[in-house]
mmCIF file of C-alpha atoms and ligand atoms in Angstrom:
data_model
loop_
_atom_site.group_PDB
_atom_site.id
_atom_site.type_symbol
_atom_site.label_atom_id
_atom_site.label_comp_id
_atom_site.label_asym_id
_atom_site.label_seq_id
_atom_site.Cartn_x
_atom_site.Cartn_y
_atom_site.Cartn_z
ATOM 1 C CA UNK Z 296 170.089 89.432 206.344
ATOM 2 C CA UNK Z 297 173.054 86.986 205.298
ATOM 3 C CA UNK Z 298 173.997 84.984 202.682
ATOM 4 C CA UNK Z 299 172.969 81.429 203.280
ATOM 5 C CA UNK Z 300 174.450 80.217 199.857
ATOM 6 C CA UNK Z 301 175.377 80.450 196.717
ATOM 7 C CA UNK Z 302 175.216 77.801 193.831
ATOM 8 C CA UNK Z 303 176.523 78.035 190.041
ATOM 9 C CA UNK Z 304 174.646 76.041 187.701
ATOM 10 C CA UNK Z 305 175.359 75.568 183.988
ATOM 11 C CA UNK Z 306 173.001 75.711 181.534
ATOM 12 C CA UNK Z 307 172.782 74.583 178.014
ATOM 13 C CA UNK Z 308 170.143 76.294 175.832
ATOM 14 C CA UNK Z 309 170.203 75.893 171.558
ATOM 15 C CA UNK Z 310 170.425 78.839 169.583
ATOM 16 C CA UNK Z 311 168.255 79.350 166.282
ATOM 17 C CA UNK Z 312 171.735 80.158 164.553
ATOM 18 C CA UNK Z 313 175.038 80.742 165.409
ATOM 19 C CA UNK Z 314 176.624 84.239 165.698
ATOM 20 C CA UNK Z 315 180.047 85.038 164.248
ATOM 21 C CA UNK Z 316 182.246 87.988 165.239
ATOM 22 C CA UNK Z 317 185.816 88.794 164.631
ATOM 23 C CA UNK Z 318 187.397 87.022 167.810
ATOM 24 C CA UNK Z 319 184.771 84.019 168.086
ATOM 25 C CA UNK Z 320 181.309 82.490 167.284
ATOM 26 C CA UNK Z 321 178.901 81.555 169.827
ATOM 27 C CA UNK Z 322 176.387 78.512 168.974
ATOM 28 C CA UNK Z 323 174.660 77.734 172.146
ATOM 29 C CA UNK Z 324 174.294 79.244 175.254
ATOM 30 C CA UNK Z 325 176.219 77.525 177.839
ATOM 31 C CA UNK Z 326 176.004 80.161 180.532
ATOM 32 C CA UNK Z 327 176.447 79.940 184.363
ATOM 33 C CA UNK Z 328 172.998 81.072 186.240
ATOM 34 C CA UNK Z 329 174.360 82.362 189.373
ATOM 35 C CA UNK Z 330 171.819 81.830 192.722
ATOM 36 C CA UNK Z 331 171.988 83.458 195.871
ATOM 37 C CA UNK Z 332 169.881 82.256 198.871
ATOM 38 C CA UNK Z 333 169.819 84.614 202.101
ATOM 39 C CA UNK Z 334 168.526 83.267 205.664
ATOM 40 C CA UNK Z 335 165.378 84.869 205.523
ATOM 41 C CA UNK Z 336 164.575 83.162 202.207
ATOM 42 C CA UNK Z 337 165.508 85.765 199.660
ATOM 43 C CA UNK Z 338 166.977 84.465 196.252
ATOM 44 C CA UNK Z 339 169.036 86.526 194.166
ATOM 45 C CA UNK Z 340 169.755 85.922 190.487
ATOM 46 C CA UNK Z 341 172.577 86.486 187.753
ATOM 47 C CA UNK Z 342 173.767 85.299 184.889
ATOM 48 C CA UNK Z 343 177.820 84.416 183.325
ATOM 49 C CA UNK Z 344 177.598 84.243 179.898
ATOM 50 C CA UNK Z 345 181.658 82.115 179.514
ATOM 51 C CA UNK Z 346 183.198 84.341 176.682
ATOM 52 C CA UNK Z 347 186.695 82.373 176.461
ATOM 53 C CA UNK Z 348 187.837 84.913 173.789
ATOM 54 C CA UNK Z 349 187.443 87.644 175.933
ATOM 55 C CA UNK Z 350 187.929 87.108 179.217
ATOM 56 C CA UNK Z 351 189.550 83.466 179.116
ATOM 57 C CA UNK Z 352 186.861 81.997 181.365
ATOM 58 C CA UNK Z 353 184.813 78.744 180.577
ATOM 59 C CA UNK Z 354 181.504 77.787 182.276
ATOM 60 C CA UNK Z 355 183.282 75.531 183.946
ATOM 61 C CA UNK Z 356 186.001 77.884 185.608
ATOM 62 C CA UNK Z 357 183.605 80.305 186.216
ATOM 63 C CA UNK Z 358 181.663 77.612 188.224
ATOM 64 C CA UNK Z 359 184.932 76.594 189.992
ATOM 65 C CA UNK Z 360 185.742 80.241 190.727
ATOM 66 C CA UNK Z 361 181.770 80.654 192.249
ATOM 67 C CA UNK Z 362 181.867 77.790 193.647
ATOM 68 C CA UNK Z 363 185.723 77.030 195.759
ATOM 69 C CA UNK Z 364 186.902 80.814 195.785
ATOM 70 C CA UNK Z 365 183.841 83.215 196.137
ATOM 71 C CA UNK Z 366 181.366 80.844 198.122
ATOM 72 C CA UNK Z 367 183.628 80.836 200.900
ATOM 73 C CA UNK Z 368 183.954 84.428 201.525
ATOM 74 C CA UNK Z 369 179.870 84.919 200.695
ATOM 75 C CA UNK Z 370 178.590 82.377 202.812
ATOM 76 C CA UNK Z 371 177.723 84.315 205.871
ATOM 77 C CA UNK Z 372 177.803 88.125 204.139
ATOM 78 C CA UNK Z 373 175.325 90.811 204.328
ATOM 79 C CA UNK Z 374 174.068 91.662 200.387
ATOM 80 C CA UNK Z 375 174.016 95.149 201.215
ATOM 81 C CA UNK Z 376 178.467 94.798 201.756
ATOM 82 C CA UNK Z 377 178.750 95.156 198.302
ATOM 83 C CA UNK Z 378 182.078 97.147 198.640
ATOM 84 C CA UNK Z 379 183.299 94.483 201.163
ATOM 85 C CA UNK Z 380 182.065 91.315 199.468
ATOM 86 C CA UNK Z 381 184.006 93.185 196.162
ATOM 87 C CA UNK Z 382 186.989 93.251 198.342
ATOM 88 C CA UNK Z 383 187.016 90.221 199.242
ATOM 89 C CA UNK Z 384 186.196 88.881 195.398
ATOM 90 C CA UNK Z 385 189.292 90.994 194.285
ATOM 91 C CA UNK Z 386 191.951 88.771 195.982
ATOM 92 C CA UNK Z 387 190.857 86.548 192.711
ATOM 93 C CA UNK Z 388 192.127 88.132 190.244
ATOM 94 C CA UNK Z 389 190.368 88.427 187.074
ATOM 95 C CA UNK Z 390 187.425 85.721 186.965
ATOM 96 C CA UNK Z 391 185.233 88.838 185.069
ATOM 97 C CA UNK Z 392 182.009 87.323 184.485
ATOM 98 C CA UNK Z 393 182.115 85.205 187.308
ATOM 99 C CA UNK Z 394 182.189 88.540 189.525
ATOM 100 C CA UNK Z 395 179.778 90.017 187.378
ATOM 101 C CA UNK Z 396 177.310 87.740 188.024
ATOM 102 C CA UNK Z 397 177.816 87.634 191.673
ATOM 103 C CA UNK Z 398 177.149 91.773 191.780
ATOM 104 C CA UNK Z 399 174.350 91.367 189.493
ATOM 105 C CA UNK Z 400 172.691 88.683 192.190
ATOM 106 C CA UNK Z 401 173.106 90.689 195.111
ATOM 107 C CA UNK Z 402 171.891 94.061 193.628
ATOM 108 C CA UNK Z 403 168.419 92.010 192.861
ATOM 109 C CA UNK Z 404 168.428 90.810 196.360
ATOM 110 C CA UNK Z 405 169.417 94.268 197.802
ATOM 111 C CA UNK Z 406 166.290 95.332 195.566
ATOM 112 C CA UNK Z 407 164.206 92.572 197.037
ATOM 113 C CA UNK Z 408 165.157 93.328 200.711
ATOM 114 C CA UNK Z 409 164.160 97.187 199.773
ATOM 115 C CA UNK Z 410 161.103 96.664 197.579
ATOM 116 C CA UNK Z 411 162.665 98.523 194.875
ATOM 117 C CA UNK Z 412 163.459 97.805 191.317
ATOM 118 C CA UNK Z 413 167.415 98.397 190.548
ATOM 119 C CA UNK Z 414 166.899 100.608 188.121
ATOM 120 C CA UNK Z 415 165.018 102.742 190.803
ATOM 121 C CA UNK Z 416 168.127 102.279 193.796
ATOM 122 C CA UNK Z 417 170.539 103.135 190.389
ATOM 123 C CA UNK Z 418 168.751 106.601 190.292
ATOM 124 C CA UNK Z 419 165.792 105.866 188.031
ATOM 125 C CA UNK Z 420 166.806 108.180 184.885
ATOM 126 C CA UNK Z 421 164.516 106.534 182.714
ATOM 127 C CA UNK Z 422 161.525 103.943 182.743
ATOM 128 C CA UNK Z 423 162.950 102.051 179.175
ATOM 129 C CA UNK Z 424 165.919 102.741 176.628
ATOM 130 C CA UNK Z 425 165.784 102.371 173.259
ATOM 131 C CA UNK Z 426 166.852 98.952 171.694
ATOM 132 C CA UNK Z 427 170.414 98.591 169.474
ATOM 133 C CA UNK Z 428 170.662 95.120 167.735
ATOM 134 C CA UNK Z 429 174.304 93.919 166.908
ATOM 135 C CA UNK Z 430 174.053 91.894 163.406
ATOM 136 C CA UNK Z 431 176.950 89.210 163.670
ATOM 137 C CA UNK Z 432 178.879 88.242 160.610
ATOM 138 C CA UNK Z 433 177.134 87.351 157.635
ATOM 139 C CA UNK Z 434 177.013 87.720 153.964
ATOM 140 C CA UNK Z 435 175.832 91.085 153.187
ATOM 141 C CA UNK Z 436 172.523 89.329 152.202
ATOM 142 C CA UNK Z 437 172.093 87.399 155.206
ATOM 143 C CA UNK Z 438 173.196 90.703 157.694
ATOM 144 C CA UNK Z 439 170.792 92.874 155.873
ATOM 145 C CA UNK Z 440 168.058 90.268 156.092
ATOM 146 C CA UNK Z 441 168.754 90.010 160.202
ATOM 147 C CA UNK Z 442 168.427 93.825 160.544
ATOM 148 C CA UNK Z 443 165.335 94.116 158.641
ATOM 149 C CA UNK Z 444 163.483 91.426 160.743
ATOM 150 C CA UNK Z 445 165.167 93.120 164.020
ATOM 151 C CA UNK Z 446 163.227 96.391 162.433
ATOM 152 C CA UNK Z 447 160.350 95.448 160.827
ATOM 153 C CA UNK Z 448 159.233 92.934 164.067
ATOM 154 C CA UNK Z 449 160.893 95.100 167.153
ATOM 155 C CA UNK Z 450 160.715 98.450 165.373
ATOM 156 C CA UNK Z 451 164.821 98.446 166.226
ATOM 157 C CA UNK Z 452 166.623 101.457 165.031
ATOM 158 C CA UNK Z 453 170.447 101.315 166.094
ATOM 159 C CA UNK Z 454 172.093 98.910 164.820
ATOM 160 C CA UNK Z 455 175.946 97.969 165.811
ATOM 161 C CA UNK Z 456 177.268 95.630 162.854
ATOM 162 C CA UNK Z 457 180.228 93.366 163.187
ATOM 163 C CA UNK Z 458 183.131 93.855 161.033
ATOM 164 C CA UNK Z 459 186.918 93.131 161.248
ATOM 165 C CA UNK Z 460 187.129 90.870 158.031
ATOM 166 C CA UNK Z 461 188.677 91.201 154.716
ATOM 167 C CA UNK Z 462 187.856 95.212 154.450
ATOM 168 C CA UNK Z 463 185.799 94.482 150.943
ATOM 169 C CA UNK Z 464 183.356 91.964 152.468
ATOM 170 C CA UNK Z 465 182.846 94.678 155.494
ATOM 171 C CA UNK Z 466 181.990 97.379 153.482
ATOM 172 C CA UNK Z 467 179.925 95.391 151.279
ATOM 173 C CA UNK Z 468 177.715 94.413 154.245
ATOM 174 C CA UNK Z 469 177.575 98.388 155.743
ATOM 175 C CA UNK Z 470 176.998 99.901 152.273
ATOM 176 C CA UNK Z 471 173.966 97.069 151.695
ATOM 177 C CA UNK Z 472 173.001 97.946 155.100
ATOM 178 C CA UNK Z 473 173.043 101.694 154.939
ATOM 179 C CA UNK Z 474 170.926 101.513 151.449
ATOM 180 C CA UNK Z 475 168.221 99.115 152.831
ATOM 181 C CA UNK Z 476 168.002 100.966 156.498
ATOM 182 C CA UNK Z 477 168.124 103.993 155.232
ATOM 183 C CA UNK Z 478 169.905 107.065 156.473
ATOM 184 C CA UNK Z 479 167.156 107.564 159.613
ATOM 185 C CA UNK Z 480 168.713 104.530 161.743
ATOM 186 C CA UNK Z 481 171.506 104.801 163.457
ATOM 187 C CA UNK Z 482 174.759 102.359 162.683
ATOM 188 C CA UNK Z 483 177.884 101.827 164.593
ATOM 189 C CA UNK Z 484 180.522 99.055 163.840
ATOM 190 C CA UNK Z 485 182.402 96.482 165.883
ATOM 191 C CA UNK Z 486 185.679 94.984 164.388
ATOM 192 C CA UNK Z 487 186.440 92.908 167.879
ATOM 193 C CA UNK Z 488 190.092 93.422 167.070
ATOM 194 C CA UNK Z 489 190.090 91.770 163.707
ATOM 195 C CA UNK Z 490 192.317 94.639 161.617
ATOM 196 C CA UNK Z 491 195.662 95.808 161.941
ATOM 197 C CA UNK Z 492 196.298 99.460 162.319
ATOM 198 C CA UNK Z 493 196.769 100.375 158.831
ATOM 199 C CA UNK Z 494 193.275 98.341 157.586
ATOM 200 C CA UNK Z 495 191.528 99.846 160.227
ATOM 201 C CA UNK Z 496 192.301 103.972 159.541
ATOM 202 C CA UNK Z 497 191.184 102.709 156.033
ATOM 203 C CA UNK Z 498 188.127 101.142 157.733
ATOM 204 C CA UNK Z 499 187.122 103.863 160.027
ATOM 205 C CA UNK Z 500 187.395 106.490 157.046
ATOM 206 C CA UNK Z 501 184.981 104.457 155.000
ATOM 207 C CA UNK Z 502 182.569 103.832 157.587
ATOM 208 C CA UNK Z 503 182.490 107.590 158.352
ATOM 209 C CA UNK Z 504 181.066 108.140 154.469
ATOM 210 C CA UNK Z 505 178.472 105.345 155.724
ATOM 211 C CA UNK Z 506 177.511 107.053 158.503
ATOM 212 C CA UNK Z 507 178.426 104.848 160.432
ATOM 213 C CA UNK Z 508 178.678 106.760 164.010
ATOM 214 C CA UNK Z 509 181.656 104.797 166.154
ATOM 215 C CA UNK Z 510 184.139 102.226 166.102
ATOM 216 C CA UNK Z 511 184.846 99.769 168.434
ATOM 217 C CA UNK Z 512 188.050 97.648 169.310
ATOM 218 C CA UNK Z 513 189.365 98.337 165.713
ATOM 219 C CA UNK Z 514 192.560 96.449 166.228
ATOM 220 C CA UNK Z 515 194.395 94.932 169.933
ATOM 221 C CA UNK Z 516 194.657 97.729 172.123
ATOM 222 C CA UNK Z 517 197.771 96.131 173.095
ATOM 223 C CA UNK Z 518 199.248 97.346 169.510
ATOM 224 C CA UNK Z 519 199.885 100.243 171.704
ATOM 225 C CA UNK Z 520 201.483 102.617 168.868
ATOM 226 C CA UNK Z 521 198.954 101.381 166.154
ATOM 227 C CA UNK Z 522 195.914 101.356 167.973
ATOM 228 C CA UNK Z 523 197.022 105.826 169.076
ATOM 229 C CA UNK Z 524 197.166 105.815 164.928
ATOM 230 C CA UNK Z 525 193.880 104.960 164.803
ATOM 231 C CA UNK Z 526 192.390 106.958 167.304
ATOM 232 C CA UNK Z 527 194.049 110.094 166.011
ATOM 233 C CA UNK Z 528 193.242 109.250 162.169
ATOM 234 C CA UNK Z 529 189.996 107.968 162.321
ATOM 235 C CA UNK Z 530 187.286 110.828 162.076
ATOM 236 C CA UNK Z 531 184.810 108.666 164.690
ATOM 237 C CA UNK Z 532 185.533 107.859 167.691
ATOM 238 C CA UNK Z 533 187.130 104.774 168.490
ATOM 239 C CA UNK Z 534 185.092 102.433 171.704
ATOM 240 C CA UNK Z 535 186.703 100.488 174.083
ATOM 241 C CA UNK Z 536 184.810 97.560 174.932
ATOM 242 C CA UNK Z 537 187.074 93.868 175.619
ATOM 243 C CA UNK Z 538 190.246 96.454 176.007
ATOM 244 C CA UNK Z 539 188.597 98.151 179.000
ATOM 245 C CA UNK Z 540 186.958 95.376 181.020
ATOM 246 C CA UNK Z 541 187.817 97.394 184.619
ATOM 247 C CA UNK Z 542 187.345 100.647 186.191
ATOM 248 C CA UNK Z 543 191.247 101.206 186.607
ATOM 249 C CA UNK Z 544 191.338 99.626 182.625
ATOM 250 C CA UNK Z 545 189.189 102.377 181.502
ATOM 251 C CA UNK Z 546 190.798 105.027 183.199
ATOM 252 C CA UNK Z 547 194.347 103.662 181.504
ATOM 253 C CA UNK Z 548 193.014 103.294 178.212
ATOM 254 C CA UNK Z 549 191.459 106.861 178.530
ATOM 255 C CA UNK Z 550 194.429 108.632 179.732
ATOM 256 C CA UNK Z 551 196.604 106.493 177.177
ATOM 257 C CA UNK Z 552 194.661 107.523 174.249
ATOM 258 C CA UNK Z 553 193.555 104.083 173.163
ATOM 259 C CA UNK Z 554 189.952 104.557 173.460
ATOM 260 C CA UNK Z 555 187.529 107.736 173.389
ATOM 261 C CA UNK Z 556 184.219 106.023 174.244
ATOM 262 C CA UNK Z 557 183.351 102.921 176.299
ATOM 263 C CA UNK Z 558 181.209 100.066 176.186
ATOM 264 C CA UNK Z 559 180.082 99.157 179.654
ATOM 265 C CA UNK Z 560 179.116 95.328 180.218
ATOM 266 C CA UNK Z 561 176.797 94.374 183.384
ATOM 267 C CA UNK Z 562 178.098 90.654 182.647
ATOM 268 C CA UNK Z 563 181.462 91.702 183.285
ATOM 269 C CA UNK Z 564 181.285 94.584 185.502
ATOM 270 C CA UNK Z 565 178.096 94.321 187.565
ATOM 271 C CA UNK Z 566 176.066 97.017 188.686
ATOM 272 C CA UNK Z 567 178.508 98.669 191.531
ATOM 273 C CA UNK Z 568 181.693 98.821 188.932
ATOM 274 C CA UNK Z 569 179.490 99.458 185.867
ATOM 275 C CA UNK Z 570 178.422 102.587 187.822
ATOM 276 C CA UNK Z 571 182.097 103.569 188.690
ATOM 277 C CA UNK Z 572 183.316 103.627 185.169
ATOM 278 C CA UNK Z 573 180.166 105.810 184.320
ATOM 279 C CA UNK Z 574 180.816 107.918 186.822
ATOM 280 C CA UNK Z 575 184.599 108.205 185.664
ATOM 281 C CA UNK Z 576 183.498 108.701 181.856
ATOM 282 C CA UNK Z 577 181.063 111.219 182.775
ATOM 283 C CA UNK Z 578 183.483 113.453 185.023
ATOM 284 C CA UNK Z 579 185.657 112.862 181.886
ATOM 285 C CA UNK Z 580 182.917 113.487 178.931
ATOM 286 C CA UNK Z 581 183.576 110.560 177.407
ATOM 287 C CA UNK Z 582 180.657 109.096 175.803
ATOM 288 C CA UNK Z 583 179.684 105.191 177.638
ATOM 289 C CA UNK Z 584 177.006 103.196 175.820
ATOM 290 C CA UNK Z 585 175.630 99.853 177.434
ATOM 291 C CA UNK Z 586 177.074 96.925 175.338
ATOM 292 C CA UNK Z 587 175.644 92.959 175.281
ATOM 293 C CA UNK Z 588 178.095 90.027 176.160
ATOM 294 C CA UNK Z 589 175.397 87.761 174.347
ATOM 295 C CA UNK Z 590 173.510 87.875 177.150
ATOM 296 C CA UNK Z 591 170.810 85.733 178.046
ATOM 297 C CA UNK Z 592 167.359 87.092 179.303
ATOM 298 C CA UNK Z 593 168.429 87.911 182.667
ATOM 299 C CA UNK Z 594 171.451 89.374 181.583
ATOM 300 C CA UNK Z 595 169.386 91.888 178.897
ATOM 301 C CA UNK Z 596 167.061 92.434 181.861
ATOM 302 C CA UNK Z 597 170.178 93.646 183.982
ATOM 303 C CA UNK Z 598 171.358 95.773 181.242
ATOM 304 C CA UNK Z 599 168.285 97.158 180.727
ATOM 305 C CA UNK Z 600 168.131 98.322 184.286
ATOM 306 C CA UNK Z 601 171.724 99.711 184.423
ATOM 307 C CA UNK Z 602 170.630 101.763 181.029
ATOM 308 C CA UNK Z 603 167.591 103.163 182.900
ATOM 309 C CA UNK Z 604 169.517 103.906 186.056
ATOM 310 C CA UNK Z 605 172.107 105.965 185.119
ATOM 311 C CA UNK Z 606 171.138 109.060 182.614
ATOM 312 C CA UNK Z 607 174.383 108.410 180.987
ATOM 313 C CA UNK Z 608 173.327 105.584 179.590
ATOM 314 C CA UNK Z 609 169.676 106.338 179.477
ATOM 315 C CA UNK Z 610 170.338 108.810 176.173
ATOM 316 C CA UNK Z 611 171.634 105.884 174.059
ATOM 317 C CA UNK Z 612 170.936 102.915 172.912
ATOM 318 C CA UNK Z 613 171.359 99.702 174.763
ATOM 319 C CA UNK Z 614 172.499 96.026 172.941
ATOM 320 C CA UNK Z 615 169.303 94.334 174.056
ATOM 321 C CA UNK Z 616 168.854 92.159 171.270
ATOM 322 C CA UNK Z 617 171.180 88.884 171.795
ATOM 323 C CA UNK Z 618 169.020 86.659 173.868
ATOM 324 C CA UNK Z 619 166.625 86.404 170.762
ATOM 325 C CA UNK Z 620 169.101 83.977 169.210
ATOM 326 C CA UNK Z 621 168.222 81.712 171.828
ATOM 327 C CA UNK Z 622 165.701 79.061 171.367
ATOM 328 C CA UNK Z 623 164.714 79.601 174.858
ATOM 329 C CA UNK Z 624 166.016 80.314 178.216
ATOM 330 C CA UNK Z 625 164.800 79.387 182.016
ATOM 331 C CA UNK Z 626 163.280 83.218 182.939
ATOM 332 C CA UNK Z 627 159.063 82.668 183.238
ATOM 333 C CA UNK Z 628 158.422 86.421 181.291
ATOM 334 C CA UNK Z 629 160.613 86.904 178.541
ATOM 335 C CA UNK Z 630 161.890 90.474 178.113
ATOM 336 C CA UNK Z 631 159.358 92.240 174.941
ATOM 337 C CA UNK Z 632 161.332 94.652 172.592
ATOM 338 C CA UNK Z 633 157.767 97.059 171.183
ATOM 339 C CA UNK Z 634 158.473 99.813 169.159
ATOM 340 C CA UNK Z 635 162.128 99.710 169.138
ATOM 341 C CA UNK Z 636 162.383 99.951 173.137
ATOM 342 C CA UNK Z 637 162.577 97.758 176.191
ATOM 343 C CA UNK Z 638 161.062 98.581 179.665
ATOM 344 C CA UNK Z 639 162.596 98.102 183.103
ATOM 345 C CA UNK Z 640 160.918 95.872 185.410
ATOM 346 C CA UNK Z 641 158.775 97.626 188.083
ATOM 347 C CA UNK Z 642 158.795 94.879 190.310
ATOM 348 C CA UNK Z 643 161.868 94.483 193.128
ATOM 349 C CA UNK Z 644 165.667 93.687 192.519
ATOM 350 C CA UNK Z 645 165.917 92.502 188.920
ATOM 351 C CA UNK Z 646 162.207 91.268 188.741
ATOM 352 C CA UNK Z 647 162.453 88.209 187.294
ATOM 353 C CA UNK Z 648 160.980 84.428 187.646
ATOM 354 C CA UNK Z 649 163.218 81.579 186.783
ATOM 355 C CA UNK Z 650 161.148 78.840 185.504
ATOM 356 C CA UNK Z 651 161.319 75.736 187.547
ATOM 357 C CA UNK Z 652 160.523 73.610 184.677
ATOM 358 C CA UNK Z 653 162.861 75.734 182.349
ATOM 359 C CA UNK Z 654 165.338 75.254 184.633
ATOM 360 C CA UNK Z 655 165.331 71.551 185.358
ATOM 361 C CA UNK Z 656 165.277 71.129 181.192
ATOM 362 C CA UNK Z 657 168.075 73.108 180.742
ATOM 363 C CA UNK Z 658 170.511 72.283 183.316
ATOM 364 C CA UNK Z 659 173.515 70.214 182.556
ATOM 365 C CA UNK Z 660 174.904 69.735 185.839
HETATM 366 C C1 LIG T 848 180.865 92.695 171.558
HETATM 367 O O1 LIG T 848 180.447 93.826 171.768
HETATM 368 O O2 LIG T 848 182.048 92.559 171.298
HETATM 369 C C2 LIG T 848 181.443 89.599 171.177
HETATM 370 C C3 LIG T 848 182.552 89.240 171.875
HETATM 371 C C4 LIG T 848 182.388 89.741 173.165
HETATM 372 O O3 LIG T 848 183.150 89.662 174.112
HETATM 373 O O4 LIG T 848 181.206 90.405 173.269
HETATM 374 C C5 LIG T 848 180.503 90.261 172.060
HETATM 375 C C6 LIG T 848 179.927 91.527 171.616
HETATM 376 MG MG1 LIG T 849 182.435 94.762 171.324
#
């Protein structure tokens, strides 16, 4: 089986309402769907989700990067080189999402070619995971009101709220939270670097009285000396998530003290590294939870099989929620949160449809 080609097409879907967080604010999904087409007819899907604040890539470099650099060096490849296609990826440097995508596609054509879901080839430690919805910024009004639909329609549980504002609007929001929610569900906080280190010891020492269970990307990990502050003062642990976007970044910010958890992206890291850095955190006992780029509905559908795959990540929640801001999107099944959990797809490789119809609407190339 080879690659016969590969195409990057850009897609422009509306959301119901934008959704704010410390380091940006997303209002429509303008993400790359990312097709792979073997010989013997195969296709292969992912999706790159641009996230300019993160990774500095646009839909439109991640389509150039697809398109001039990787298609070149794909054209002609066996899926099942995933290790040598990564090789040959990696003379690009950076270009996260745009790789991510490209791993994503050929796992759900390896999955194809074996009649095997990738949840199943990851090592099938679970069938579903249980849901976490991330409420973006808000009043406290309108981030309570979020959660309770997440809970009362999806049965949602876990719950990772964005903070990283003025420290009195934050805590408004988790203490309005924590009172409606109750102290059954489980809360965790995301400041997406938005406090310095002093704030944020205050921060994490607060949430703590919340019960609010972790802490990611408090402040830039790049504060070196302030961000080792916080992870010695703050009594819950502090996450890496845009400060540990690579298997040797993770092992860095590990060893370095900057982070003692880690949030592990399929749209940035694909199945194959995704895996490594498990592997690395487990040999390390450091806790890895699968976080949500604002992914579309393929991209929840591929973290949804990386959470089942790997046991790691089977025992918490995964950030599922995201593509329910969208009006829409070009997949023919829609993923179904019931009962505050989401299923992995029995079928082969990702399992998923793309919409013809969907498609031609909502392509802006
Ligand atoms: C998250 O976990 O930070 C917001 C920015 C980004 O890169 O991902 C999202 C969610
Ligand atoms: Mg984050």
């Amino acid at each position: 089986m080879k690659i016969d080609r590969i195409e990057a097409i850009p897609l422009a879907i509306p959301y119901r309402r934008p959704f704010g967080f410390a380091s940006g604010r997303v209002t429509a999904a303008d993400h790359v769907l990312v097709r792979i087409t073997t010989d013997d007819g195969l296709v292969g899907h992912g999706e790159a989700p641009p996230r300019p604040y993160t990774y500095g890539e646009t839909a439109a470099s991640i389509i150039a990067a697809v398109s001039d650099l990787f298609a070149p060096v794909l054209v002609g490849a066996d899926p099942f080189a995933r290790e040598r296609i990564r090789a040959d990826l990696d003379r690009t440097v950076a270009n996260n999402a745009a790789k991510g995508a490209v791993d994503v596609a050929l796992w759900d054509l390896v999955g194809q070619a074996c009649g095997q879901p990738v949840h199943v080839l990851l090592g099938h430690a679970a069938d579903d995971v249980r849901a976490a919805h991330m409420i973006g910024l808000g009043t406290p009004k309108e981030m309570v009101a979020d959660a309770v639909e997440m809970r009362d329609e999806h049965g949602v549980d876990a719950f990772k709220i964005k903070v990283g504002r003025e420290l009195g609007v934050d805590m408004a929001a988790v203490r309005a939270l924590r009172a409606e929610l109750g102290d059954g569900v489980e809360l965790y906080a995301d400041a997406n670097r938005g406090w310095d280190a002093d704030t944020a010891i205050v921060a994490s020492r607060r949430l703590h009285e919340f019960g609010v269970s972790m802490l990611e990307e408090p402040n830039p990990a790049a504060d070196v000396l302030g961000r080792r502050r916080i992870v010695t003062a703050s009594p819950i642990p502090v996450v890496g998530d845009e400060s540990t976007i690579t298997l040797g970044g993770v092992a860095r910010s590990l060893l370095d003290g900057d982070s003692e958890a880690i949030s592990v992206k399929v749209a940035r890291t694909g199945f194959t590294d995704s895996a490594k850095i498990v592997g690395l955190c487990e040999g390390l006992g450091v806790t890895t939870v699968v976080g949500n780029q604002i992914d579309g509905m393929l991209g929840t559908v591929a973290s949804v099989a990386l959470g089942c795959g790997l046991r790691a990540l089977a025992r918490h929640p995964v950030e599922v929620t995201n593509y329910l801001l969208m009006t829409d999107d070009v997949l023919a099944e829609p993923p179904v949160i019931a009962d505050g959990r989401l299923a992995a797809r029995q079928e082969p490789g990702l399992g998923v449809t793309i919409d013809p119809d969907k498609l031609a609407h909502y392509r802006v190339d």
